[in-house]
Short mmCIF file of C-alpha atoms and ligand atoms in Angstrom, two decimals:
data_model
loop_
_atom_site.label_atom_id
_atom_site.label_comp_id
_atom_site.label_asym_id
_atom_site.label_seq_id
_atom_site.Cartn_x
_atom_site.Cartn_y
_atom_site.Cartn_z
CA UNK M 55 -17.26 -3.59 -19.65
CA UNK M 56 -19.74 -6.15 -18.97
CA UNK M 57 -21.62 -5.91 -15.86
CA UNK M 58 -23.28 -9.35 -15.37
CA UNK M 59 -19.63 -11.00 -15.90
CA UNK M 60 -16.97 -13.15 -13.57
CA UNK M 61 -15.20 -9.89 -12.54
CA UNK M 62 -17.76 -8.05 -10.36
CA UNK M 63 -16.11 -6.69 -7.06
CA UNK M 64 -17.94 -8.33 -3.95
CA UNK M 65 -17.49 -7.26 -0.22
CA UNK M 66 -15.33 -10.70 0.30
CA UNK M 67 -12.42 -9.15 -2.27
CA UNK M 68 -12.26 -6.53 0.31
CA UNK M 69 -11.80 -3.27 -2.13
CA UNK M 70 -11.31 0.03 -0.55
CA UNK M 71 -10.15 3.67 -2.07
CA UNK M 72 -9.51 6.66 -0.24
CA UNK M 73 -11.83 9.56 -0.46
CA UNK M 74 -8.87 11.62 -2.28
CA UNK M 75 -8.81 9.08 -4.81
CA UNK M 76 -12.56 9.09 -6.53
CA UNK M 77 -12.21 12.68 -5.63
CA UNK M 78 -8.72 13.78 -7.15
CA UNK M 79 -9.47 16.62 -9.58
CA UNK M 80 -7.00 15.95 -11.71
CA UNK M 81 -4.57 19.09 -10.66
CA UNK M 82 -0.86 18.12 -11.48
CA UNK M 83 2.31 20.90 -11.46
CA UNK M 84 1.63 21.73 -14.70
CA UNK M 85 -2.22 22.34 -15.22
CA UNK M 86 -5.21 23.44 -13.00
CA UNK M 87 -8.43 21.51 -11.43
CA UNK M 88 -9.88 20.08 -14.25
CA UNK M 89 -12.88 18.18 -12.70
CA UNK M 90 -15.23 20.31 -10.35
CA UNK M 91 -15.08 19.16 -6.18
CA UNK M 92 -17.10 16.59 -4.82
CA UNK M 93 -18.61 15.77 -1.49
CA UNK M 94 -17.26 12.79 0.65
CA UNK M 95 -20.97 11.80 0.48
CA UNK M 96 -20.91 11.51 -3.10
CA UNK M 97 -18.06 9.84 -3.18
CA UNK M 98 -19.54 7.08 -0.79
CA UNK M 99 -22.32 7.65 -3.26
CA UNK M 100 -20.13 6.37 -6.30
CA UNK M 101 -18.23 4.16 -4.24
CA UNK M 102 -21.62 2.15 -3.56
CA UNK M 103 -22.48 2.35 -7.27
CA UNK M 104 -19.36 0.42 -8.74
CA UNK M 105 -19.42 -2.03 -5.66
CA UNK M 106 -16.28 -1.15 -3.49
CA UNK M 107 -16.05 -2.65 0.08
CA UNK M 108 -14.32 -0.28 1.46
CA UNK M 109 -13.64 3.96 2.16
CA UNK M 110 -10.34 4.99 4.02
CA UNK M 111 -9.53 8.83 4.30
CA UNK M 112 -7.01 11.42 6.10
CA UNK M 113 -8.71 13.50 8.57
CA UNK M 114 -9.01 16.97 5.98
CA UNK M 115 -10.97 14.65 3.31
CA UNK M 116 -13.64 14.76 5.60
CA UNK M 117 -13.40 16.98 7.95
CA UNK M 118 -11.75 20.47 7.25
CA UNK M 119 -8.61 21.52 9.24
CA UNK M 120 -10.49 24.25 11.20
CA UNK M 121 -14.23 22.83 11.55
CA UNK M 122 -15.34 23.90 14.58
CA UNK M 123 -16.21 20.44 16.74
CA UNK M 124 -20.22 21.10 15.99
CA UNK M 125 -18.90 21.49 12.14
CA UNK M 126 -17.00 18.03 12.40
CA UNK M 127 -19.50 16.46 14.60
CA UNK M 128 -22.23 17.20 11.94
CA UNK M 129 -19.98 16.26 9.01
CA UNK M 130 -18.88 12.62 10.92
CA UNK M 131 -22.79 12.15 11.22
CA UNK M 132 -23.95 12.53 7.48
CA UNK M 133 -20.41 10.85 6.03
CA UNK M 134 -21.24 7.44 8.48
CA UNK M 135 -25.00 7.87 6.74
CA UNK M 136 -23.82 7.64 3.31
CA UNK M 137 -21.62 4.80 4.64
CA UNK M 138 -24.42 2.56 6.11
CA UNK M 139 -26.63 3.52 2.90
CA UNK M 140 -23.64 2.61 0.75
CA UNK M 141 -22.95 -0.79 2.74
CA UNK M 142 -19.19 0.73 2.76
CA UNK M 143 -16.88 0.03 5.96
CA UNK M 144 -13.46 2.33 7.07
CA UNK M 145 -11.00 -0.26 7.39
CA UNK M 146 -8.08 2.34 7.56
CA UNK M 147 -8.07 6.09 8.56
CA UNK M 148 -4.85 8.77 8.34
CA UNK M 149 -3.88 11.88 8.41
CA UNK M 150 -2.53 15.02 6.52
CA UNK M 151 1.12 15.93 7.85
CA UNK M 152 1.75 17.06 4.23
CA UNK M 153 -0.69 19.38 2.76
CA UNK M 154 -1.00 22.65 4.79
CA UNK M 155 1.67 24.94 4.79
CA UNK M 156 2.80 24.06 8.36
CA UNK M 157 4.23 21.38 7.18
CA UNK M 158 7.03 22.45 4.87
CA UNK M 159 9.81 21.60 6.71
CA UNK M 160 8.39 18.07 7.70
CA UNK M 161 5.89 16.94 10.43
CA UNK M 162 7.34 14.22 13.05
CA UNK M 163 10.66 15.23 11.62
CA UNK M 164 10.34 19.18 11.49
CA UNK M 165 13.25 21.11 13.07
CA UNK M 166 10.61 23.61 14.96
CA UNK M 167 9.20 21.63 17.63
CA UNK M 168 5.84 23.59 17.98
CA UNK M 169 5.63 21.60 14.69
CA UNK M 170 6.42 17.88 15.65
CA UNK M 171 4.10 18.82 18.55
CA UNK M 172 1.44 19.98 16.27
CA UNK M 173 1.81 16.87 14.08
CA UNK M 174 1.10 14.89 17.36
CA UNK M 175 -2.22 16.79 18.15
CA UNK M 176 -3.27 16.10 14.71
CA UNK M 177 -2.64 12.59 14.38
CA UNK M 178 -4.34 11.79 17.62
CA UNK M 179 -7.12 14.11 16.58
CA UNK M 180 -6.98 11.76 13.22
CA UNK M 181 -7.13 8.97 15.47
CA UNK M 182 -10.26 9.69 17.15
CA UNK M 183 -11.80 9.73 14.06
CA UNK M 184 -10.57 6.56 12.60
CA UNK M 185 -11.64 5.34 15.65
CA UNK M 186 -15.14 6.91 15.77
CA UNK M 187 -15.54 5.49 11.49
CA UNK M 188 -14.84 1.95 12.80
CA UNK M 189 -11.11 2.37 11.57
CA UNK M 190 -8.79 -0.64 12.80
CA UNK M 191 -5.48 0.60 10.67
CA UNK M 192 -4.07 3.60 10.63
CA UNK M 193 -1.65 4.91 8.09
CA UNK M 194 1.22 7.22 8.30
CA UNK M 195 2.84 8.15 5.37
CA UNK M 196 5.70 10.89 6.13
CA UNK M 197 5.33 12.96 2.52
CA UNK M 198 7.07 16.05 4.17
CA UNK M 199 9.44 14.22 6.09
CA UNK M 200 12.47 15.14 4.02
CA UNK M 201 14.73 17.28 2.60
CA UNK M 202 15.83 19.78 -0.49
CA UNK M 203 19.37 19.87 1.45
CA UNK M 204 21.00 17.52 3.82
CA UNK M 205 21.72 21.03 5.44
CA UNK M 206 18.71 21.54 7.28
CA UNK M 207 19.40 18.72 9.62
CA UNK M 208 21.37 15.54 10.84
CA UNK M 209 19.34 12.59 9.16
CA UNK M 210 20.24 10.47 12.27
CA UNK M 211 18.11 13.28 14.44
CA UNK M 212 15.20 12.61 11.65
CA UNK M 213 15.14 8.51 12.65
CA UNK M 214 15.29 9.59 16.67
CA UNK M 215 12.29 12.58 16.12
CA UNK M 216 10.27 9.81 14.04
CA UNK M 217 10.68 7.31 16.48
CA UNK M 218 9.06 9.69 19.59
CA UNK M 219 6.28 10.04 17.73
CA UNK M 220 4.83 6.61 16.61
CA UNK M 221 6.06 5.44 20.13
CA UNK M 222 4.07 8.59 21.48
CA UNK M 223 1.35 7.61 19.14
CA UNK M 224 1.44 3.76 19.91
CA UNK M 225 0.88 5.25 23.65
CA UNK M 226 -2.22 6.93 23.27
CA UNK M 227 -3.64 4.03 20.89
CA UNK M 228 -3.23 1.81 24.42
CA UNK M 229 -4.16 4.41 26.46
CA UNK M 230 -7.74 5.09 24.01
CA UNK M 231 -8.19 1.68 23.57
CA UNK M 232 -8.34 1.92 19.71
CA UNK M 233 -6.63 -1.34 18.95
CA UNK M 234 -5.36 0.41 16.11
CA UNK M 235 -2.88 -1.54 13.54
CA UNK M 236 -0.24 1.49 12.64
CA UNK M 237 1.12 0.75 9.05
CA UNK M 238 4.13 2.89 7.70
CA UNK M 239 4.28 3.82 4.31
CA UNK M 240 7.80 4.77 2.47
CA UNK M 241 8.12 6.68 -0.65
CA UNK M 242 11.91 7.85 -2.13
CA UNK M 243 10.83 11.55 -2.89
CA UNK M 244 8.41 13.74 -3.85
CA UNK M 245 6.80 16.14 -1.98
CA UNK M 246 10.14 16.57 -0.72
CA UNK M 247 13.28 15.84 -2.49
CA UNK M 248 14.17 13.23 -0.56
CA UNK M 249 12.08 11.29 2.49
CA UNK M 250 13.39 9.79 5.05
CA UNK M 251 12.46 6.38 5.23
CA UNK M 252 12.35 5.90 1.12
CA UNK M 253 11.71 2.37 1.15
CA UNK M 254 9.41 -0.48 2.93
CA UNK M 255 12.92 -1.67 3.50
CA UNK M 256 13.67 0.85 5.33
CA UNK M 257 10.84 0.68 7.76
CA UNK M 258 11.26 -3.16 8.58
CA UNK M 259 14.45 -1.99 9.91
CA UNK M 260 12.87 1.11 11.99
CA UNK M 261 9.74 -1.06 13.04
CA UNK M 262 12.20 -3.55 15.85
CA UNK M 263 13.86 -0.01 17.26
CA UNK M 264 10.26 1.03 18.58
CA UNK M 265 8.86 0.43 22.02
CA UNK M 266 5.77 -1.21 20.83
CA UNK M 267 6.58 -2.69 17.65
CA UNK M 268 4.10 -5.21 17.67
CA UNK M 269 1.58 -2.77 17.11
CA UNK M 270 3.13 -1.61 13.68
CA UNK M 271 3.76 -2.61 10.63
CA UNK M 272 3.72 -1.35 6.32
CA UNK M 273 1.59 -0.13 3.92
CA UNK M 274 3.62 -0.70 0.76
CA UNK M 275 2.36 0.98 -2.30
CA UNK M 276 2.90 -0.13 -5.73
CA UNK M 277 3.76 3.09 -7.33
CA UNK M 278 6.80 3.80 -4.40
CA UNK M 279 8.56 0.82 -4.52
CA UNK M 280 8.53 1.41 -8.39
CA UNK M 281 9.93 4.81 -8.06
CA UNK M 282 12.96 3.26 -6.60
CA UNK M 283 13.56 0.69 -9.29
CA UNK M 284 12.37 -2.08 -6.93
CA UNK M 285 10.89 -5.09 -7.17
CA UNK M 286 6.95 -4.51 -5.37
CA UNK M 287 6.34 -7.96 -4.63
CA UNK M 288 9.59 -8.74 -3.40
CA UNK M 289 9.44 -5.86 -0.86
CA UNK M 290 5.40 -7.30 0.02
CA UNK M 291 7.00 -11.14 0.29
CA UNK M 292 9.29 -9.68 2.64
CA UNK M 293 6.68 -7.28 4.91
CA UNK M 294 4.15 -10.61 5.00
CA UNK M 295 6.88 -13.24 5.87
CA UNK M 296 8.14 -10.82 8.88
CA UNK M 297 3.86 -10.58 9.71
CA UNK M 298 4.34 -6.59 9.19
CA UNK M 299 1.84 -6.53 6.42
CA UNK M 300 -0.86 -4.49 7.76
CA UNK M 301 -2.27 -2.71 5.11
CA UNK M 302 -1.22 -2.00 0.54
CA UNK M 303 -1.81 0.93 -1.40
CA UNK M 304 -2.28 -1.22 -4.67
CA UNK M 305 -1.73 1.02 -8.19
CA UNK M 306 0.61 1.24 -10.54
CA UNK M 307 3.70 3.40 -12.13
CA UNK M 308 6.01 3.86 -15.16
CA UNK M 309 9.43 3.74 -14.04
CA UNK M 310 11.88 6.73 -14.05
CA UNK M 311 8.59 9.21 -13.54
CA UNK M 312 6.68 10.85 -10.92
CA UNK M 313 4.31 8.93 -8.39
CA UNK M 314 1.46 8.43 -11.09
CA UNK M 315 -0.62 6.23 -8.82
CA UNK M 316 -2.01 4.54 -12.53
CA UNK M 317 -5.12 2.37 -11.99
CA UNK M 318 -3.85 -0.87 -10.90
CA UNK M 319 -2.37 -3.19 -13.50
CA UNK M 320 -2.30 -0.71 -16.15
CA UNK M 321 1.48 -0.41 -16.98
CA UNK M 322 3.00 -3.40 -15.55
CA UNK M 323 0.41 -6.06 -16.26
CA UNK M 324 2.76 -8.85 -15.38
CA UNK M 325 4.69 -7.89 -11.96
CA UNK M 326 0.36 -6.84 -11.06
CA UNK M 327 0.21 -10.31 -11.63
CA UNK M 328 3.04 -11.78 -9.87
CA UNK M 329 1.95 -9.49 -7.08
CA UNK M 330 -1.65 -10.67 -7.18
CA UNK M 331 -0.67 -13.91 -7.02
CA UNK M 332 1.69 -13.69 -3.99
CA UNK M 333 -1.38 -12.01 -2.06
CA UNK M 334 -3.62 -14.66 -2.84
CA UNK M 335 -1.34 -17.73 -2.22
CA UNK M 336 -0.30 -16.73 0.77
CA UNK M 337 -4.40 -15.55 1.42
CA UNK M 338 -3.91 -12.09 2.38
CA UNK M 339 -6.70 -10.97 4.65
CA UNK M 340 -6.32 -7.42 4.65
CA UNK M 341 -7.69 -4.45 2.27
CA UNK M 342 -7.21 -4.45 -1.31
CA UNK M 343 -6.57 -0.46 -1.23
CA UNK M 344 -6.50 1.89 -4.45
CA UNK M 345 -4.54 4.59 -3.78
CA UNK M 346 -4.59 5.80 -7.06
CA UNK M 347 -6.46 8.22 -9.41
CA UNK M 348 -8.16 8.98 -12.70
CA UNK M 349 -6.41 10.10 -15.96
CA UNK M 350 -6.46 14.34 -15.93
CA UNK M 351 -8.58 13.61 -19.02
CA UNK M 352 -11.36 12.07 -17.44
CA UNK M 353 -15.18 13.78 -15.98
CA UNK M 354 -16.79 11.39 -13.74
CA UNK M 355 -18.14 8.78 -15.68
CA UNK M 356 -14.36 8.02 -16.12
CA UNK M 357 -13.35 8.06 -12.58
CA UNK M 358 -15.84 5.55 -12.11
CA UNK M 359 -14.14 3.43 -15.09
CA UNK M 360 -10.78 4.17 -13.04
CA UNK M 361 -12.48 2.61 -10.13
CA UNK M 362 -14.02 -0.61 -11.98
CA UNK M 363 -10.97 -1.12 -13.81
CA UNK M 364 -8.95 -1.19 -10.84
CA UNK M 365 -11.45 -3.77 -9.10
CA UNK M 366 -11.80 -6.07 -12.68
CA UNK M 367 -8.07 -5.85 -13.02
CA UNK M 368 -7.31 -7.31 -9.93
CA UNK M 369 -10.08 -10.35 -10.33
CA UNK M 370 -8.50 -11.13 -13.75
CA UNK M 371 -5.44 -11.57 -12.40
CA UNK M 372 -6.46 -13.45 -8.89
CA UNK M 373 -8.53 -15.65 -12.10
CA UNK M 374 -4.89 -16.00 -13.91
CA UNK M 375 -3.41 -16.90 -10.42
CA UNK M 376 -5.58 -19.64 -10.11
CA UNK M 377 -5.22 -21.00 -13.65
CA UNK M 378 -1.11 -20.50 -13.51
CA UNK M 379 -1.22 -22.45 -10.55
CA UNK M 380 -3.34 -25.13 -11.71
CA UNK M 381 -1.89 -25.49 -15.48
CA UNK M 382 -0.49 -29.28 -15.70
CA UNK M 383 2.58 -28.05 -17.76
CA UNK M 384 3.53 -25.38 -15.15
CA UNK M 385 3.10 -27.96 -12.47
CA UNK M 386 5.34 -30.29 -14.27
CA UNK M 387 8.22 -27.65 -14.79
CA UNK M 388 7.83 -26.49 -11.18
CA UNK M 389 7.96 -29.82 -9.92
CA UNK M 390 11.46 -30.85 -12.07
CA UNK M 391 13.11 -27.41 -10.92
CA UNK M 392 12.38 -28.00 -7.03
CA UNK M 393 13.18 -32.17 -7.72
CA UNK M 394 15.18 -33.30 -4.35
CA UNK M 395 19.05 -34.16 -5.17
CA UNK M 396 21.59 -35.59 -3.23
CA UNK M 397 22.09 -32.78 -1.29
CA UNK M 398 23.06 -33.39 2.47
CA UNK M 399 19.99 -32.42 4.50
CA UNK M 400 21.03 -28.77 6.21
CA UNK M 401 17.95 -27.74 8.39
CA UNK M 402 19.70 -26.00 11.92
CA UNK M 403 22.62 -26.09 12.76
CA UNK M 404 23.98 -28.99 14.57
CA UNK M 405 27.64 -30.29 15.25
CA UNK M 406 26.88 -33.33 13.86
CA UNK M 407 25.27 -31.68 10.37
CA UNK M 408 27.79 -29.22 9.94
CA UNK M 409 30.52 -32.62 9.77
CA UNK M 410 28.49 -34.12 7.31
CA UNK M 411 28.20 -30.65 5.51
CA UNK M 412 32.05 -30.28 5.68
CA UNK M 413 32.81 -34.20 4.69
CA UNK M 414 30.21 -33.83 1.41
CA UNK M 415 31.18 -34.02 -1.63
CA UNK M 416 29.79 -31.87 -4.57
CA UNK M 417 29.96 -32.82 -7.99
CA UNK M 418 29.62 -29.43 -9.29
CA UNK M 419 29.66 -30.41 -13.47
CA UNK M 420 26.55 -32.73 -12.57
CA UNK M 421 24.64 -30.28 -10.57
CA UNK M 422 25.66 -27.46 -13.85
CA UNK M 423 24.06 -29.95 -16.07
CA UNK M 424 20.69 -29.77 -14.02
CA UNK M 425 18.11 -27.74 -16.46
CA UNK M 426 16.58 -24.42 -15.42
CA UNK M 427 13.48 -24.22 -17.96
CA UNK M 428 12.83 -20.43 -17.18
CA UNK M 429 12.56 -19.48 -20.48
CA UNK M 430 9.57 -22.11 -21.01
CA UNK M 431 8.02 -21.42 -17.81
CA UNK M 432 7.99 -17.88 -18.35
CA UNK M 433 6.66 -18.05 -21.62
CA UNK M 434 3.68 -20.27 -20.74
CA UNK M 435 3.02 -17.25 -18.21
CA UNK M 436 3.42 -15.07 -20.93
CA UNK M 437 0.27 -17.06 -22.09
CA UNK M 438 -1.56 -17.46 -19.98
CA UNK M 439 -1.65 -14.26 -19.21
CA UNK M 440 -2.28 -13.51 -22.82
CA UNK M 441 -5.79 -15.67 -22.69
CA UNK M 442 -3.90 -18.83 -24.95
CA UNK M 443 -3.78 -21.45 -21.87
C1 DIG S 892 0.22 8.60 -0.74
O1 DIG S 892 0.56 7.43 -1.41
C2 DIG S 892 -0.30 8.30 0.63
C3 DIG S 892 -1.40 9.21 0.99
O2 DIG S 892 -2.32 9.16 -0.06
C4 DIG S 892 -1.97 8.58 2.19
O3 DIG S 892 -1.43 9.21 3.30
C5 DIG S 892 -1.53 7.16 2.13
C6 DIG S 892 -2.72 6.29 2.38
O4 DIG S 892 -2.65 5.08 1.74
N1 DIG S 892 -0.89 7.01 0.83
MN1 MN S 893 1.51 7.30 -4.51
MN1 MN S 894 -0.26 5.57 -0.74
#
C-alpha cells in the first residue's frame, strides 16, 4: 500500500473508529485474547498514525465501570491529550448496556426494574461524557435487549419499556443542554437470541411513537442489515430520505454467519459500492464510522492495515462513484431507461388528474416492447469496478 497515492484518508472524508475497534483483541467463542490490551491513548496514538478523523467510544472503553470520579476525571484528562496531539475529534459517544453481567436479561428492556433504572444512570453518566469529549451523537445499540424465550416477557411490554427510556433520555439531553443527536442501532440477534428492534426498519417505525422524535434517528451498520438478508443501502436510502440518518457503522459481513464486522468492502465489494455511492450522491455529511475489527490472525501492524484498508476502500469506491457517474455509456443507458413516455402526468392528487388518469389509455404491448438494458448497465459496472473503464 502506497502511501503518497490518491487514497490517503483526510479530515474532510470524516473517518472515525471506535476505541473497541483498533483495540479488539481478537477473542471470539471459540479461542482466547490473542493480541495483548492496549491503552485508549495508544489507540488515539495509532489512530493519528494512519490518518483517521475521528474516535467514538462507550463509556467502559475509557473509563472503567467503577473508576472512582478522581480515576475518571484523570483518565478524561490524558484521553482528550492524546486527542488534541492526535488532531482526532469524538463525533459520537455510547454506552455499554451489554457487557457486564447486569445486563443479562436486557437493559431498557430488563424485567427487574432496578435494572432499566440502572441502565438510565449509566447512559446519562455516558452522556456526560460524550458531552464533556465534544460528542454531538450518541448511539444506543440495545445488544441485550432480547430474548432466548418469548417466555420471559410480552414483546409489546419490551417496545413500551424502550420507549420510557430514550424519551427519559431525550429529557435530560434538553434539560443538560447537550444537543445531542440520539441514533438507534438494530441488529436481528446475537448477544441475545433475538433483539428487539432487529432491523433499521424497525426503528423508523419506533422513532414517530416517541415524544421527541426529532431528536432521534439510526445508526445502520453494514454487517446487521446483512445478517438479516437485507439490502444495506436500501435500508440507508430509506433512513436519509425520512432525514433519520444520524450516524453508520460502515463494515462488512458474509451472509448466513455471525456479526463479523469485516473491514469495509472486503466481502461484498459491489453493494460497498452501491452504498458508497448513495452516501456520496446524496453528500452525506455525517461520520464515516468503522465499527469493525482486525482478522484474529493479526498483531498490530495488521490492525493498522485493517484500519487503512477500511479508509482506502472507501476512497476507491467514492473514486468509482465518480467515474460510474460520469462514464458517457452509463449516461446514455440511464438516460434511455428514465426517457419520458406518454404517460399522463400524475403528481397529487387532484379531481381533475385522477379523470384524466381514469379516461387514459395504455397500450400495454408498446410499453412491454420498451428495453430495460440491465444486463449492459450492470456489466459496464462490473467494469468499472474491475479497473477496465
Ligand atoms: C455493535 O455494532 C455496536 C457497538 O459496537 C456500539 O454500541 C455501536 C456503536 O456504533 N455498534
Ligand atoms: Mn456489528
Ligand atoms: Mn455497530
Amino acid at each position: 500500500m502506497t502511501n503518497n497515492d490518491a487514497y490517503q484518508p483526510k479530515p474532510s472524508h470524516k473517518f472515525s473508529f471506535g476505541l473497541w475497534t483498533l483495540g479488539n483483541r481478537g477473542r471470539d467463542p471459540f479461542g482466547d485474547f490473542v493480541r495483548p490490551v492496549i491503552s485508549p491513548v495508544e489507540i488515539a496514538n495509532m489512530l493519528g498514525e494512519v490518518g483517521a478523523w475521528g474516535v467514538n467510544l462507550h463509556d467502559n472503553d475509557l473509563v472503567p465501570i467503577d473508576a472512582t470520579p478522581a480515576e475518571r476525571d484523570a483518565i478524561v484528562r490524558e484521553f482528550k491529550k492524546a486527542c488534541a496531539e492526535n488532531k482526532l475529534v469524538v463525533p459520537m459517544a455510547t454506552v455499554s448496556l451489554f457487557f457486564h453481567p447486569i445486563f443479562r436479561d436486557g437493559a431498557f428492556t430488563a424485567n427487574d426494574a432496578e435494572v432499566r433504572a440502572y441502565a438510565l444512570q449509566k447512559t446519562m453518566r455516558a452522556m456526560d461524557l460524550g458531552a464533556e469529549l465534544g460528542a454531538k451523537i450518541f448511539v444506543l445499540w440495545g445488544g441485550r435487549e432480547g430474548v432466548e424465550t418469548d417466555a420471559c416477557r410480552r414483546a409489546d411490554d419490551a417496545v413500551k419499556r424502550l420507549r420510557e427510556a430514550v424519551n427519559y433520555l431525550c429529557e435530560y439531553n434538553l434539560d443538560q443542554k447537550y444537543g445531542f443527536k440520539f441514533a438507534l442501532e438494530a441488529k436481528p440477534n446475537e448477544p441475545r437470541a433475538d433483539i428487539y428492534m432487529a432491523t433499521t426498519g424497525h426503528y423508523l417505525g419506533f422513532i414517530p411513537t416517541l415524544d421527541h422524535p426529532e431528536m432521534v434517528g439510526v445508526n445502520p451498520e453494514v454487517a446487521h442489515e446483512q445478517m438479516a438478508g437485507l439490502n444495506f443501502m436500501h435500508g440507508v436510502a430509506q433512513a436519509w430520505e425520512a432525514g433519520k440518518l444520524f450516524h453508520i457503522d460502515l463494515n462488512d459481513q458474509m451472509p448466513g454467519r455471525y456479526d463479523q464486522d469485516l473491514r469495509f468492502g472486503s466481502a461484498n465489494f459491489k453493494s460497498a459500492f452501491w452504498l458508497v455511492k448513495f452516501l456520496e450522491d446524496v453528500n452525506y455529511e455525517g461520520p464515516r464510522h468503522f465499527d469493525a475489527h482486525a482478522y484474529r490472525t493479526e498483531d498490530f501492524c495488521g490492525v493498522k492495515d485493517f484500519a487503512r484498508g477500511c479508509m482506502r476502500t472507501y476512497l476507491i469506491l467514492k473514486e468509482k462513484a465518480a467515474g460510474w457517474n460520469a462514464d458517457k455509456e452509463i449516461r446514455a443507458i440511464l438516460q434511455e431507461i428514465s426517457a419520458g413516455s406518454n404517460s399522463p402526468p400524475i403528481g397529487r392528487y387532484s379531481k381533475k388528474g385522477a379523470a384524466a388518469l381514469l379516461a387514459h389509455v395504455f397500450n400495454k404491448d408498446a410499453i412491454c416492447k420498451k428495453r430495460l438494458p440491465y444486463e449492459r448497465l450492470d456489466q459496464l459496472t462490473v467494469d468499472l469496478l474491475a479497473g477496465l473503464r
